[in-house]
PDB file of C-alpha atoms in Angstrom:
ATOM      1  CA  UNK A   1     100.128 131.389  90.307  1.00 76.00           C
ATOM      2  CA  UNK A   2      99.369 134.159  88.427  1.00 84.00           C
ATOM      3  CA  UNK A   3     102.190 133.800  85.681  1.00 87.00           C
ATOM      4  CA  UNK A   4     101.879 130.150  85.614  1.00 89.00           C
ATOM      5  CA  UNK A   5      98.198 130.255  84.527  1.00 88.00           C
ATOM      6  CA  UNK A   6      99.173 132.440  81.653  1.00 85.00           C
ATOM      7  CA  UNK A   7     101.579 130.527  80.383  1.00 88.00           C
ATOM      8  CA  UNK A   8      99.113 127.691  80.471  1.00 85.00           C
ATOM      9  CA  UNK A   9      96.645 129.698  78.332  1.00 85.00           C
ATOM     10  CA  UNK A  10      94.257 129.178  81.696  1.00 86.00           C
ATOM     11  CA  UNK A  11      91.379 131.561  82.399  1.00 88.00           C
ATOM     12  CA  UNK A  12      90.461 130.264  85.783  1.00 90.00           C
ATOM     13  CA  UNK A  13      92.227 129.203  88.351  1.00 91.00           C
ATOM     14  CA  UNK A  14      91.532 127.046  91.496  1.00 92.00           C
ATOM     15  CA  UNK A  15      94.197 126.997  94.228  1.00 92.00           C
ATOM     16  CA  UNK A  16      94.599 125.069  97.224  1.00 93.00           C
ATOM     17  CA  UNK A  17      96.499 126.818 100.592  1.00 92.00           C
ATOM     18  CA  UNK A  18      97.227 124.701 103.428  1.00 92.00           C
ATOM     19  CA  UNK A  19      98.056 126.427 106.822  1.00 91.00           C
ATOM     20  CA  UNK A  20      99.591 125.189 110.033  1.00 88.00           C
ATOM     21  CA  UNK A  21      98.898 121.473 108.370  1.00 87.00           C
ATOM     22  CA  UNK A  22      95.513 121.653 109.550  1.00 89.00           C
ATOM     23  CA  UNK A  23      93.744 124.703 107.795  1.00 92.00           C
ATOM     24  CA  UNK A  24      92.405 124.266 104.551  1.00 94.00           C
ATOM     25  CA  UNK A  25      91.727 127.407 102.225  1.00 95.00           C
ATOM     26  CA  UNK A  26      90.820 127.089  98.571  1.00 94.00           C
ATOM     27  CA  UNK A  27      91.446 130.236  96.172  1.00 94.00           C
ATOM     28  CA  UNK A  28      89.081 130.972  92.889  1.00 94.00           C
ATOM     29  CA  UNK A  29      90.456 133.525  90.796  1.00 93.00           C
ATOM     30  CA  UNK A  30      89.830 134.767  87.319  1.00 91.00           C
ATOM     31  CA  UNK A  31      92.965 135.101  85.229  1.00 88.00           C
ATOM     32  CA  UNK A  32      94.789 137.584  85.251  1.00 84.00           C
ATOM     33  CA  UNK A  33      92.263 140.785  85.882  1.00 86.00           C
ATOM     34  CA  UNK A  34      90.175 138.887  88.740  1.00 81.00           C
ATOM     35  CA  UNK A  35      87.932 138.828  90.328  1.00 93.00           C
ATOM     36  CA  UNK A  36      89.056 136.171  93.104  1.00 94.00           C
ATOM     37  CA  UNK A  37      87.272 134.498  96.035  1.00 95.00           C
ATOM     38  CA  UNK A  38      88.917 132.740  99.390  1.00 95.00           C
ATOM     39  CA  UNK A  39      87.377 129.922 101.188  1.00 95.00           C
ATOM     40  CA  UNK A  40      88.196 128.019 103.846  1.00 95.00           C
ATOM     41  CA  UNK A  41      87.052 124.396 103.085  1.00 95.00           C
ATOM     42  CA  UNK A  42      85.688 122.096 106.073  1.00 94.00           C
ATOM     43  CA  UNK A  43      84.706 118.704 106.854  1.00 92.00           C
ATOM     44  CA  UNK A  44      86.244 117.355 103.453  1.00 92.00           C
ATOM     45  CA  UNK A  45      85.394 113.562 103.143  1.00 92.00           C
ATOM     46  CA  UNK A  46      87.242 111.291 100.487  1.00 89.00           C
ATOM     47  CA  UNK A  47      85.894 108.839  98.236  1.00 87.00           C
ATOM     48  CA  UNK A  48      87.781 105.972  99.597  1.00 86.00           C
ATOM     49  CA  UNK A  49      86.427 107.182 103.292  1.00 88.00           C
ATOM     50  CA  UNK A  50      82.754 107.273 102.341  1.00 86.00           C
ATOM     51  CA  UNK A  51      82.649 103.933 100.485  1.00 86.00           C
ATOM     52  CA  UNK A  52      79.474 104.708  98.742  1.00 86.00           C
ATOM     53  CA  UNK A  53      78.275 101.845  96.048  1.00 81.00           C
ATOM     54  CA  UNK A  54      77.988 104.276  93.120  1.00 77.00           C
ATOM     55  CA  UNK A  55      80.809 104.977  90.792  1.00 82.00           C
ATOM     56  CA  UNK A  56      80.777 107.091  87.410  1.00 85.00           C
ATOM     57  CA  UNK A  57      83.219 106.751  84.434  1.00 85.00           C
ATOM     58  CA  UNK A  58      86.708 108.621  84.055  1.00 86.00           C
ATOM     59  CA  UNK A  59      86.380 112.081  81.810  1.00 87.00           C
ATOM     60  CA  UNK A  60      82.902 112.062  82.024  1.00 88.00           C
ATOM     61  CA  UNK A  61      80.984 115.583  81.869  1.00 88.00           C
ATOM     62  CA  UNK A  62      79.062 116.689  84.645  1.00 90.00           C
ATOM     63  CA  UNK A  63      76.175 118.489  85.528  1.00 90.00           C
ATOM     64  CA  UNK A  64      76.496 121.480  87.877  1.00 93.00           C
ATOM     65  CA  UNK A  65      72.913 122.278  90.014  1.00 93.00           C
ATOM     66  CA  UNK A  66      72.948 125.357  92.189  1.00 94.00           C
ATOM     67  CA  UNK A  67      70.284 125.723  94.751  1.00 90.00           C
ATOM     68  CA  UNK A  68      67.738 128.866  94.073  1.00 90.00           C
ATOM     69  CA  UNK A  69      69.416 130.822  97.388  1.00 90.00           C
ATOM     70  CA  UNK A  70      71.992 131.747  95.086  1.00 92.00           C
ATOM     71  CA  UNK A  71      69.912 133.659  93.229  1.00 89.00           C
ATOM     72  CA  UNK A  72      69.373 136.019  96.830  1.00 88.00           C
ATOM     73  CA  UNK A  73      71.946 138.701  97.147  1.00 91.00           C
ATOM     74  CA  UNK A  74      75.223 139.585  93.969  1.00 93.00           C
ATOM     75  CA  UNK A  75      77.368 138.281  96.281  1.00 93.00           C
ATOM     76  CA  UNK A  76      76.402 134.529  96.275  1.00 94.00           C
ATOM     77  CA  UNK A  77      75.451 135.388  92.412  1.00 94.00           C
ATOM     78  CA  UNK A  78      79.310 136.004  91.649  1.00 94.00           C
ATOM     79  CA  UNK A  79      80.149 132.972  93.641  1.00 94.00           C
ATOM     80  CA  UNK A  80      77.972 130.479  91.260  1.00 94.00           C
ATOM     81  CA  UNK A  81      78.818 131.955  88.364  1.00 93.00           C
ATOM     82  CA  UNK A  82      82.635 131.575  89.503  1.00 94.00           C
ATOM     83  CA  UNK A  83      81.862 127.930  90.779  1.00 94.00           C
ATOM     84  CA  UNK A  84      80.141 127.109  87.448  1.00 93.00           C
ATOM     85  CA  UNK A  85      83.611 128.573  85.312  1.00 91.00           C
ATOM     86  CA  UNK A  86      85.501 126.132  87.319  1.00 91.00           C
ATOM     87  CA  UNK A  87      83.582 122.925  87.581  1.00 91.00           C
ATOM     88  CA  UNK A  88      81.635 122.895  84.226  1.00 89.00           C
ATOM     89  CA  UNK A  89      83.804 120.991  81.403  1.00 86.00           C
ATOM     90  CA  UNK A  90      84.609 123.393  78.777  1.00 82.00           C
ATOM     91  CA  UNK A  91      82.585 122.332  75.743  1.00 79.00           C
ATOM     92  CA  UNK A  92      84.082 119.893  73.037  1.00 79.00           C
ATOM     93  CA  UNK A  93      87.245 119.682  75.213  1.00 82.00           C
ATOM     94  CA  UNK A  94      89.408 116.860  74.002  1.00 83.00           C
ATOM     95  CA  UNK A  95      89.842 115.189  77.465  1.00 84.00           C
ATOM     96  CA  UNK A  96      86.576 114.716  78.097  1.00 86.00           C
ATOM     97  CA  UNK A  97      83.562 112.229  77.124  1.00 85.00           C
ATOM     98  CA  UNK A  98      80.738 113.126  75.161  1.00 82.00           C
ATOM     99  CA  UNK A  99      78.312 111.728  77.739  1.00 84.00           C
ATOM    100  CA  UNK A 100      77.315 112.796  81.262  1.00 86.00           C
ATOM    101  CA  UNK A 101      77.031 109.903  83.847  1.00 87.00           C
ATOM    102  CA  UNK A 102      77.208 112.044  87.087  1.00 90.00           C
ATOM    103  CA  UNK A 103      75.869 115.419  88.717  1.00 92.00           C
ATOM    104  CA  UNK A 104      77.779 118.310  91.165  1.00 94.00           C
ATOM    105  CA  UNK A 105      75.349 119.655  93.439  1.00 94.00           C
ATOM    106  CA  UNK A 106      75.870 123.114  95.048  1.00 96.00           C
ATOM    107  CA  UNK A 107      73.823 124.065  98.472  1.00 95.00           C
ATOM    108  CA  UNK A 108      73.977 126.751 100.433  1.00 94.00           C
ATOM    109  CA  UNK A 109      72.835 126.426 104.074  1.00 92.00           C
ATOM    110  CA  UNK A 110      74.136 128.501 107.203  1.00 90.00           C
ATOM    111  CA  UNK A 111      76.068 131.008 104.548  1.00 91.00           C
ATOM    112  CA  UNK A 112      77.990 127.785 103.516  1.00 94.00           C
ATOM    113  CA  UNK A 113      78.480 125.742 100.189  1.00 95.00           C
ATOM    114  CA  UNK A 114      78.003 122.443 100.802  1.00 95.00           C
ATOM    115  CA  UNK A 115      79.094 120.202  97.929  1.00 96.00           C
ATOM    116  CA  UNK A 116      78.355 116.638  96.998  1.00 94.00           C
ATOM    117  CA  UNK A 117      78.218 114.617  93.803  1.00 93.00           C
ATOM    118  CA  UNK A 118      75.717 112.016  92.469  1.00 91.00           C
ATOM    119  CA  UNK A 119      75.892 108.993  90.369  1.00 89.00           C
ATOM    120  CA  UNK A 120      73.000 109.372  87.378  1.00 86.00           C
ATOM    121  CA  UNK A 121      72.281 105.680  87.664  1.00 80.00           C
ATOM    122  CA  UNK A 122      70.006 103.787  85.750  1.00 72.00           C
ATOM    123  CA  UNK A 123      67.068 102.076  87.642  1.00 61.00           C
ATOM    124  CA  UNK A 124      69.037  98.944  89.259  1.00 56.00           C
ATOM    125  CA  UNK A 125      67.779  96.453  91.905  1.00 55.00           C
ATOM    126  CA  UNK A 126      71.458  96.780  93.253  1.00 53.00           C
ATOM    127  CA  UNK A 127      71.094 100.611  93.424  1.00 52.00           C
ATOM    128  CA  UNK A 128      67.465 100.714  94.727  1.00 52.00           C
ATOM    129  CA  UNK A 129      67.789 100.499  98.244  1.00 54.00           C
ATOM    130  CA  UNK A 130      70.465 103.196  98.200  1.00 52.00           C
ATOM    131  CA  UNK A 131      68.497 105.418  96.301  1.00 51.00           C
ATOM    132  CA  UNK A 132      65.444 105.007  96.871  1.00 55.00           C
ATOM    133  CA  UNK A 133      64.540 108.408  98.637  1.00 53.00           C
ATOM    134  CA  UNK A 134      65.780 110.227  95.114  1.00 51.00           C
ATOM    135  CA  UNK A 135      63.681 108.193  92.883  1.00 50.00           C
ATOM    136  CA  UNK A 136      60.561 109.815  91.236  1.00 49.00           C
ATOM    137  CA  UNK A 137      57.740 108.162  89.074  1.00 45.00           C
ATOM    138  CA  UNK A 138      58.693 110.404  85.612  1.00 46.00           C
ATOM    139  CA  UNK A 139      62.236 109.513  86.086  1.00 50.00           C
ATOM    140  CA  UNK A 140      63.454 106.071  85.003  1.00 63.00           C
ATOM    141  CA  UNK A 141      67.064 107.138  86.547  1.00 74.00           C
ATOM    142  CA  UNK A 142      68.182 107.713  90.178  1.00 80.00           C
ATOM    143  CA  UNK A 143      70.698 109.876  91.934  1.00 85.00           C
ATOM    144  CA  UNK A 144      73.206 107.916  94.123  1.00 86.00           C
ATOM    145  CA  UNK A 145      76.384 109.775  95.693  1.00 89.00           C
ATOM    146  CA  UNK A 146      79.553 109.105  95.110  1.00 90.00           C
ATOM    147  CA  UNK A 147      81.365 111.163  96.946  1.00 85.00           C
ATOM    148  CA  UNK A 148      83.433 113.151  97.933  1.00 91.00           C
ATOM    149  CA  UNK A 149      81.775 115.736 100.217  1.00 93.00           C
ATOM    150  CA  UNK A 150      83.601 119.119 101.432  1.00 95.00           C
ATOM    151  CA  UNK A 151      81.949 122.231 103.030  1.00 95.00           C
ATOM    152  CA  UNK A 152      83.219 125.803 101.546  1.00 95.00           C
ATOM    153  CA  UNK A 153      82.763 128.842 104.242  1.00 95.00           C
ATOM    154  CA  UNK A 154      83.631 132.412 102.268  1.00 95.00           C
ATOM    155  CA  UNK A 155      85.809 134.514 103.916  1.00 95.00           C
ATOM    156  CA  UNK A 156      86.270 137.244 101.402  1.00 94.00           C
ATOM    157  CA  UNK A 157      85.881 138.478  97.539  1.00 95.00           C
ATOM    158  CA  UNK A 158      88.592 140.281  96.069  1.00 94.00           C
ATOM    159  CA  UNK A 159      88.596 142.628  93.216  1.00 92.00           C
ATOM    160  CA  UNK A 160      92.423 141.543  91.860  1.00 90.00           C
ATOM    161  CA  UNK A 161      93.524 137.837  91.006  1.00 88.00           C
ATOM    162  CA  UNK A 162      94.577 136.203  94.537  1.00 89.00           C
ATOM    163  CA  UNK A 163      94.297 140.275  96.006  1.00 88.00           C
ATOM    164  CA  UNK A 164      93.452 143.725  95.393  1.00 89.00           C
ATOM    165  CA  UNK A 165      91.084 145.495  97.254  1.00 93.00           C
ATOM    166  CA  UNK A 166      87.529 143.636  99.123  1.00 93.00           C
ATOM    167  CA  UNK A 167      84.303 143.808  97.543  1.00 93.00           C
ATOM    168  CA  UNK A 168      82.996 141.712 100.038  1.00 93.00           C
ATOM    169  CA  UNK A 169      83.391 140.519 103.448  1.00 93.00           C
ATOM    170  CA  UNK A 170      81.961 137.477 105.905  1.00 92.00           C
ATOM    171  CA  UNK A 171      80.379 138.695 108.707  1.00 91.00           C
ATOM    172  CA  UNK A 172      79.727 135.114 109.895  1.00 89.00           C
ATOM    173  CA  UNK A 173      83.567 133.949 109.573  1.00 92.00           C
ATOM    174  CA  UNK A 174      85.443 133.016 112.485  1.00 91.00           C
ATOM    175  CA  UNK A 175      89.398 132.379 112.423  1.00 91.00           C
ATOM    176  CA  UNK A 176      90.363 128.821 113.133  1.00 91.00           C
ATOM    177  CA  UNK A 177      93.311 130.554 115.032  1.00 91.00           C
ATOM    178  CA  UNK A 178      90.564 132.633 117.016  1.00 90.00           C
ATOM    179  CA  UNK A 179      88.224 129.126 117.555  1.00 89.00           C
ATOM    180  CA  UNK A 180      91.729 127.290 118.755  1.00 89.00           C
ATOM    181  CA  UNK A 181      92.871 130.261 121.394  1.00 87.00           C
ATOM    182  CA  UNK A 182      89.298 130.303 122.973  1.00 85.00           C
ATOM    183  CA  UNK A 183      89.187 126.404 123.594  1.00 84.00           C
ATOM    184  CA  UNK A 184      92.836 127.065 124.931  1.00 83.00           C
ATOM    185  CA  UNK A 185      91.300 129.909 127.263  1.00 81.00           C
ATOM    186  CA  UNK A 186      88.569 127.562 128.006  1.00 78.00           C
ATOM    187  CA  UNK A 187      91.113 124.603 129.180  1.00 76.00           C
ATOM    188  CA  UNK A 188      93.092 127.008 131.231  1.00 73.00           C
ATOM    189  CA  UNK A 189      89.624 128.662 133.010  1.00 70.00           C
ATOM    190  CA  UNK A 190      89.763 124.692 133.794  1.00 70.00           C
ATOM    191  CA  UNK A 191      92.841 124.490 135.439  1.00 72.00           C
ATOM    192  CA  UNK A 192      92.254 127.148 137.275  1.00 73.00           C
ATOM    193  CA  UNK A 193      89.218 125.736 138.264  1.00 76.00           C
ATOM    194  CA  UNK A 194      90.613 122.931 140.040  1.00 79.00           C
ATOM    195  CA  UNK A 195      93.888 124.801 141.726  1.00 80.00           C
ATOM    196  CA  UNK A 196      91.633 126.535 143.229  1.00 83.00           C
ATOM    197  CA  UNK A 197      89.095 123.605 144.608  1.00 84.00           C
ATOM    198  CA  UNK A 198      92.063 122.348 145.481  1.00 85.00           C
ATOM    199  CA  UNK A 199      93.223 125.204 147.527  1.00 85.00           C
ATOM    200  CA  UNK A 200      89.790 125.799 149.433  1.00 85.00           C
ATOM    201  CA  UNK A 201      89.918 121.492 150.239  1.00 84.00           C
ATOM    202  CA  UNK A 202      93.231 122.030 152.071  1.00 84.00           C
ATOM    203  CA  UNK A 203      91.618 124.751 153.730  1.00 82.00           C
ATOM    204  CA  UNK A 204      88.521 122.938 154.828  1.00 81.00           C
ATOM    205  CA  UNK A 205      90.506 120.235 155.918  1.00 80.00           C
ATOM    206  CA  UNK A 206      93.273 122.354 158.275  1.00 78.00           C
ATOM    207  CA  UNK A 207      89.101 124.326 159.795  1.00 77.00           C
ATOM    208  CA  UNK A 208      87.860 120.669 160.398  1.00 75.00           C
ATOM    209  CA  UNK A 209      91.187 119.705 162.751  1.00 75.00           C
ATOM    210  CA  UNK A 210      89.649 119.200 166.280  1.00 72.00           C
ATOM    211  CA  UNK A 211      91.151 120.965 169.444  1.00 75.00           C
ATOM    212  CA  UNK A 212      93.102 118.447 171.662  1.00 76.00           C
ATOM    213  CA  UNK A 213      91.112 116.992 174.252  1.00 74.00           C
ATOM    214  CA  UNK A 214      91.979 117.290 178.051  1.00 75.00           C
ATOM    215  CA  UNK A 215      90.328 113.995 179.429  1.00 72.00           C
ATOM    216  CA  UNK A 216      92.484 111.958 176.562  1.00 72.00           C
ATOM    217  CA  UNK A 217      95.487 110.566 179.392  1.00 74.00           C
ATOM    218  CA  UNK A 218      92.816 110.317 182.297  1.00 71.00           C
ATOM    219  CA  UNK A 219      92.037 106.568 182.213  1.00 69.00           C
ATOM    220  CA  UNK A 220      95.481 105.362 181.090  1.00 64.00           C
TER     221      UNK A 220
END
């Protein structure tokens, strides 16, 4: 990925690993000296899934908004700054609009990013409704999302491009593989479970057998 970004004249570079065809990680890495950070991305909703009424124009510019808890530790610091490298349009760049008609917005709750993006809308009847807990009485225009929405845990910061040595670790990151063999665990504690119910029924039922009884043949 490396090479290919420098023979694209590319500074930044945004990859996209896919593991077991159900684990999503996504890569940011500075080109070529690093630094580079892995995520693991979660809950990623579509466009086309979310159906949302708002819509914004092809090649327009965005704005980026981080939330202030970014500003907390140098960690979460390098991770904006990264972010905002990889999301904010490079400045007269020829494929894009001089105009901004839609918004990134950047959270970070639970030691998560949660992304999601906004239509800036002018003040419609249409849009109203949907907007309508965004709308403020200085502000003529409203927020309305678009989609998509996607949920970025950090695993780890490298020092290299895609490797090198760790400048900074989760402690809050848990495996997918380690989430998958514990609900495994939990469905064979289940099994068990009922082999032996099953086991102490047979033996309730062989206690509850009554002794034969000597008066049975005395009337026939």
């Amino acid at each position: 990925a490396v090479e290919v970004c420098e023979l694209r004249n590319c500074n930044m570079c945004m990859l996209f690993d896919t593991r077991k065809r159900q684990d999503l990680y996504m890569w940011l890495a500075v080109i070529p000296g690093g630094p580079s950070v892995k995520f693991q991305c979660l809950n990623v909703h579509t466009m086309a899934e979310l159906k949302f009424p708002g819509n914004c124009l092809m090649y327009s510019r965005p704005l980026v908004v981080f939330d202030g808890d970014f500003e907390s530790k140098p960690e979460w610091l390098l991770m904006k700054n990264m972010l905002s490298q990889a999301f904010i349009s490079p400045r007269e760049h020829r494929k894009t609009k001089p105009f901004v008609d839609h918004m990134f917005l950047f959270s970070r709750l639970d030691d998560k990013i949660w992304f999601r993006c906004y239509q800036v809308a002018e003040d419609d009847e249409n849009l109203a409704k949907e907007a309508k807990r965004f709308r403020h009485a200085a502000i003529d225009s409203v927020l309305v999302e678009i989609g998509p929405r996607f949920v970025l845990d950090p695993i780890r910061i490298f020092s290299g491009a895609f490797g090198g040595s760790t400048l900074y670790e989760s402690p809050n990151y848990v495996s997918p593989n380690v989430i998958r063999r514990a609900l495994r665990k939990r469905k064979s504690g289940h099994y068990e479970d009922r082999v032996i119910s099953k086991k102490r029924r047979e033996e309730r039922k062989e206690d509850a057998i009554l002794p034969p009884d000597p008066l049975k043949n005395v009337f026939k």
